[in-house]
mmCIF file of C-alpha atoms in Angstrom:
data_model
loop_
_atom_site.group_PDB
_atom_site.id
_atom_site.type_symbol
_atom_site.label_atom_id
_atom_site.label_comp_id
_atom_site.label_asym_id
_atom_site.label_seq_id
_atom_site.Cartn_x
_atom_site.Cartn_y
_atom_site.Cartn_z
ATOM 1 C CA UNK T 21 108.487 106.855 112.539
ATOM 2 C CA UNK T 22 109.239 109.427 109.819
ATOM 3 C CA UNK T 23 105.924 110.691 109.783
ATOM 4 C CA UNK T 24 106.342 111.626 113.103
ATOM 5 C CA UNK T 25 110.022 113.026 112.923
ATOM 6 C CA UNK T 26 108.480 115.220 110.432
ATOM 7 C CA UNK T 27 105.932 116.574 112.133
ATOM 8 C CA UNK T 28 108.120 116.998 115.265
ATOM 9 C CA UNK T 29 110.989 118.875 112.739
ATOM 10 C CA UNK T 30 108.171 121.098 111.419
ATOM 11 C CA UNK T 31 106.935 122.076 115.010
ATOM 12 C CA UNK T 32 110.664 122.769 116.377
ATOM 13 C CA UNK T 33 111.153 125.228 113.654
ATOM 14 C CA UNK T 34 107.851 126.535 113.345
ATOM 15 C CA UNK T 35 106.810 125.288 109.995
ATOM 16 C CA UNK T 36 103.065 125.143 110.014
ATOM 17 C CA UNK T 37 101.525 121.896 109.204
ATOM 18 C CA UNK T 38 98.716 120.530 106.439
ATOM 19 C CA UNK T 39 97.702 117.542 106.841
ATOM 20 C CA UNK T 40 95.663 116.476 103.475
ATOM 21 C CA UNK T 41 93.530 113.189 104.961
ATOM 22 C CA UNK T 42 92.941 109.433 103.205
ATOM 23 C CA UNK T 43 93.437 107.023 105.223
ATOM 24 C CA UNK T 44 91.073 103.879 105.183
ATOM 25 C CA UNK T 45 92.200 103.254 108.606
ATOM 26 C CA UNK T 46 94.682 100.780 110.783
ATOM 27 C CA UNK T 47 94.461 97.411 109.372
ATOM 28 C CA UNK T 48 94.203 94.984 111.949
ATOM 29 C CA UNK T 49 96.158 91.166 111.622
ATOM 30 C CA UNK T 50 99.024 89.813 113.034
ATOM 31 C CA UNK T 51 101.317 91.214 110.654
ATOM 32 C CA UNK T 52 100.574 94.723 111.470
ATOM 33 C CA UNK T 53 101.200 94.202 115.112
ATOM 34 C CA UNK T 54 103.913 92.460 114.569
ATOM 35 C CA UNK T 55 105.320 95.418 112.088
ATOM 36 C CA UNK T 56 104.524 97.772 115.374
ATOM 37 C CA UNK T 57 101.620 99.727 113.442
ATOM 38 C CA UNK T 58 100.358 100.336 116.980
ATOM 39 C CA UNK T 59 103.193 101.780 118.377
ATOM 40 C CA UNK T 60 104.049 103.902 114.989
ATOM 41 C CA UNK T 61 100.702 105.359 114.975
ATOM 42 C CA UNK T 62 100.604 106.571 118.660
ATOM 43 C CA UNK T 63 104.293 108.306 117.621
ATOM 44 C CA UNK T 64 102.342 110.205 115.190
ATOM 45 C CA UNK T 65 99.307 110.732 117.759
ATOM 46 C CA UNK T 66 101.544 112.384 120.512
ATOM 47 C CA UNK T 67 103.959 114.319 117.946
ATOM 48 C CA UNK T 68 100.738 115.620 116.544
ATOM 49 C CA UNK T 69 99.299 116.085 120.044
ATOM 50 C CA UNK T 70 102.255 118.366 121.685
ATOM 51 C CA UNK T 71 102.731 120.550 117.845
ATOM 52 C CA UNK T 72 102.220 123.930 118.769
ATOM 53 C CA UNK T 73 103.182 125.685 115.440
ATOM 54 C CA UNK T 74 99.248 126.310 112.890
ATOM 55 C CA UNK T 75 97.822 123.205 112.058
ATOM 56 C CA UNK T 76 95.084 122.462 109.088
ATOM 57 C CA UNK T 77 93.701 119.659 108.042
ATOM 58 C CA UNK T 78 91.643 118.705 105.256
ATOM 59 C CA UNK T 79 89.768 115.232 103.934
ATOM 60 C CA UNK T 80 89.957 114.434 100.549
ATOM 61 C CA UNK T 81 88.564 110.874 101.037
ATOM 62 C CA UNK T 82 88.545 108.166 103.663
ATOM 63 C CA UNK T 83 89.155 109.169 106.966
ATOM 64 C CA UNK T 84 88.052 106.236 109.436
ATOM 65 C CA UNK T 85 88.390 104.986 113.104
ATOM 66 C CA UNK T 86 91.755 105.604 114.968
ATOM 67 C CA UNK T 87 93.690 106.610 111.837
ATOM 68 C CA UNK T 88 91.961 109.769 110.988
ATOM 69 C CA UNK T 89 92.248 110.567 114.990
ATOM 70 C CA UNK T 90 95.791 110.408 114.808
ATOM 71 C CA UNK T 91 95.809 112.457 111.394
ATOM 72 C CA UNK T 92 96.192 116.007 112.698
ATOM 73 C CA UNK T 93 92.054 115.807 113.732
ATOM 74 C CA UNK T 94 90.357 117.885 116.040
ATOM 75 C CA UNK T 95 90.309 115.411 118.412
ATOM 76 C CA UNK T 96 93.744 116.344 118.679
ATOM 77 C CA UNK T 97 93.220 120.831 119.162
ATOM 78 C CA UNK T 98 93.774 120.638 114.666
ATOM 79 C CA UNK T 99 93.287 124.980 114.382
ATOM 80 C CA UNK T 100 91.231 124.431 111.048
ATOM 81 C CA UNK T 101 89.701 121.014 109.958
ATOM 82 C CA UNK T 102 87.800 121.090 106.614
ATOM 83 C CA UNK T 103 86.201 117.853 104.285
ATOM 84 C CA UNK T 104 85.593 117.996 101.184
ATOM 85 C CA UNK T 105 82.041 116.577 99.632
ATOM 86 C CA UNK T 106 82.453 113.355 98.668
ATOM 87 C CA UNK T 107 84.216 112.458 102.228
ATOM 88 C CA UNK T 108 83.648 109.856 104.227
ATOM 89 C CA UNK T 109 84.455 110.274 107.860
ATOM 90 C CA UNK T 110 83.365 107.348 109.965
ATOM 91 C CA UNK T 111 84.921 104.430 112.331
ATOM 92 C CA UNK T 112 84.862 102.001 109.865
ATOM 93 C CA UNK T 113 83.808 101.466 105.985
ATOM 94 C CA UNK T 114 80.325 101.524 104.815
ATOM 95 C CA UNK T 115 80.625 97.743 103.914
ATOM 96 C CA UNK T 116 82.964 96.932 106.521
ATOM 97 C CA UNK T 117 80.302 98.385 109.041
ATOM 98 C CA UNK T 118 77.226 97.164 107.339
ATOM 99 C CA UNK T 119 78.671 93.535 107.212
ATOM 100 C CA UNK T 120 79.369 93.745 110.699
ATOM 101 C CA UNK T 121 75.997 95.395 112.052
ATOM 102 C CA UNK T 122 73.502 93.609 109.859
ATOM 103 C CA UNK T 123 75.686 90.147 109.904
ATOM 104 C CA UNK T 124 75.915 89.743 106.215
ATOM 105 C CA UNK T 125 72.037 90.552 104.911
ATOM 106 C CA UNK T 126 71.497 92.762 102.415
ATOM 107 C CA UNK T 127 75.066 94.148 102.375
ATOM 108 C CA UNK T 128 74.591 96.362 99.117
ATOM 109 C CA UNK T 129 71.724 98.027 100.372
ATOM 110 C CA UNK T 130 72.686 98.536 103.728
ATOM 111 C CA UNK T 131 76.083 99.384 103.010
ATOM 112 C CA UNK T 132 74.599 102.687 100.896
ATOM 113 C CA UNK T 133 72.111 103.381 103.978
ATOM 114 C CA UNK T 134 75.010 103.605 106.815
ATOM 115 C CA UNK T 135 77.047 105.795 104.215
ATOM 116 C CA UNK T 136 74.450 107.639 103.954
ATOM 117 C CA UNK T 137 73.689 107.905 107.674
ATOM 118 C CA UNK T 138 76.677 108.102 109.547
ATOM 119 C CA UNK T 139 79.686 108.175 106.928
ATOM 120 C CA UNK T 140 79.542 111.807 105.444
ATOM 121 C CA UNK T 141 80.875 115.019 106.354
ATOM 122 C CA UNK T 142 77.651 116.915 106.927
ATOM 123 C CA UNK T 143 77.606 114.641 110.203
ATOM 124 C CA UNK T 144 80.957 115.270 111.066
ATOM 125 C CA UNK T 145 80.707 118.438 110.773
ATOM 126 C CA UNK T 146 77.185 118.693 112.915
ATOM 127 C CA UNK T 147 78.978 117.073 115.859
ATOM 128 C CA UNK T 148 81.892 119.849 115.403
ATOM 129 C CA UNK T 149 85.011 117.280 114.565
ATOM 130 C CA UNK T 150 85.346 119.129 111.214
ATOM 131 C CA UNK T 151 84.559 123.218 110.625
ATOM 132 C CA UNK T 152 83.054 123.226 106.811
ATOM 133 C CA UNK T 153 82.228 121.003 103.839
ATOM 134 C CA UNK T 154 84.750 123.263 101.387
ATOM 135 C CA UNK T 155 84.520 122.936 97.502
ATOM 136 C CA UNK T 156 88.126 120.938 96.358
ATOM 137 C CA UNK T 157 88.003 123.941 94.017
ATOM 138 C CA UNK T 158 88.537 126.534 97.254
ATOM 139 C CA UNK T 159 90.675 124.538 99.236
ATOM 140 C CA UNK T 160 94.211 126.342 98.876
ATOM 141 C CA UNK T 161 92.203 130.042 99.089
ATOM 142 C CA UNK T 162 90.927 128.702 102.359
ATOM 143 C CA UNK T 163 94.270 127.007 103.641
ATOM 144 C CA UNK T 164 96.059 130.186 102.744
ATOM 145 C CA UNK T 165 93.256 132.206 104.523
ATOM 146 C CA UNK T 166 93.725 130.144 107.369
ATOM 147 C CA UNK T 167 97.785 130.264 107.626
ATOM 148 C CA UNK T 168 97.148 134.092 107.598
ATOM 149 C CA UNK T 169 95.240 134.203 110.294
ATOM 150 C CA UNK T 170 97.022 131.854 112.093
ATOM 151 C CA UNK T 171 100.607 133.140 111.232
ATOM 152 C CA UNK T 172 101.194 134.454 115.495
ATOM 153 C CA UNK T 173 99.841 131.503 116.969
ATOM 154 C CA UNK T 174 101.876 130.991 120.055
ATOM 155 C CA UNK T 175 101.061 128.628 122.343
ATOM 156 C CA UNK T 176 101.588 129.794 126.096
ATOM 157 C CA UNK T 177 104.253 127.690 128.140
ATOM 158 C CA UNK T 178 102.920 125.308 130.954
ATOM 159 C CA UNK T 179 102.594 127.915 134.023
ATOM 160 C CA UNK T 180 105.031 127.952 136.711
ATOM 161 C CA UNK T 181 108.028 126.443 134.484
ATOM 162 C CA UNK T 182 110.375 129.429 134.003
ATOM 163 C CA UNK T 183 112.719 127.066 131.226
ATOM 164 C CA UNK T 184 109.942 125.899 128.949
ATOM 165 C CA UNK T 185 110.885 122.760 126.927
ATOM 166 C CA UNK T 186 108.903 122.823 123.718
ATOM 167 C CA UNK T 187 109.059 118.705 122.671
ATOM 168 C CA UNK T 188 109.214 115.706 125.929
ATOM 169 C CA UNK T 189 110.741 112.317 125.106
ATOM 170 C CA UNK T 190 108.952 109.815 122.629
#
């Protein structure tokens, strides 16, 4: 995928990589799997996965279920993960969820409860899969902060290989 050329390019030639996060998740249907979204999304995952070069991350908006994993998260060793306010970082959508959960009763209502509950960053960040909550209006002081202090990351080769290869096969 070109997603994950990029990120691959960027890690050979130690370009740092942000990641700025929206995604309302994989889609699920026939269509999709027959489009490969599977297989294009664990490209990403594993490119992501094996960068060595600074990464940061930060969600603007949506970031649910196995698409925000496989957007640069902490899940996979992201340096610096920040969310803004207003972000919702769950497996699924409120609705989506509350639909699901409460089998279509009181969907409004319930649907503003599980936000509430489970889908903001203040969670996230209490279980440690994001480091702050940062105002939108400090985010490029903090990503430049953060590339600064991140600017000699080296990642160690595997020990006992004398001819470390940097990227394996996708």
């Amino acid at each position: 995928t070109k997603a994950a050329r990029f990120v691959r390019f960027c890690d050979a030639f130690s370009i740092p990589l942000l990641t700025l996060v929206d995604v309302p998740g994989f889609l699920p249907g026939v269509d999709q799997e027959h489009r490969g979204v599977i297989r294009h999304g664990s490209k990403l995952l594993f490119a992501y996965a094996e960068a060595t070069v600074p990464k940061v991350t930060v969600i603007l908006r949506k970031a649910y279920g196995g698409a925000y994993d496989v957007m640069s998260s902490k899940h996979l060793r992201g340096d610096a993960n920040y969310a803004w306010p207003n972000a919702e970082i769950a497996v699924m959508g409120a609705k989506g969820a509350a639909e699901i959960i409460f089998r279509g009763q009181n969907i409004e209502e319930n649907s503003a409860r599980y936000a509430e509950r489970f889908a903001n960053p203040l969670v996230a960040a209490q279980r440690g899969f994001i480091d702050d909550i940062i105002d939108p209006r400090d985010t490029r002081r903090i990503i430049c902060e953060d590339f600064r202090v991140l600017k000699h990351k080296r990642s160690p080769p595997a020990s006992g290989l004398e001819h470390w290869k940097k990227h394996s096969d996708i």
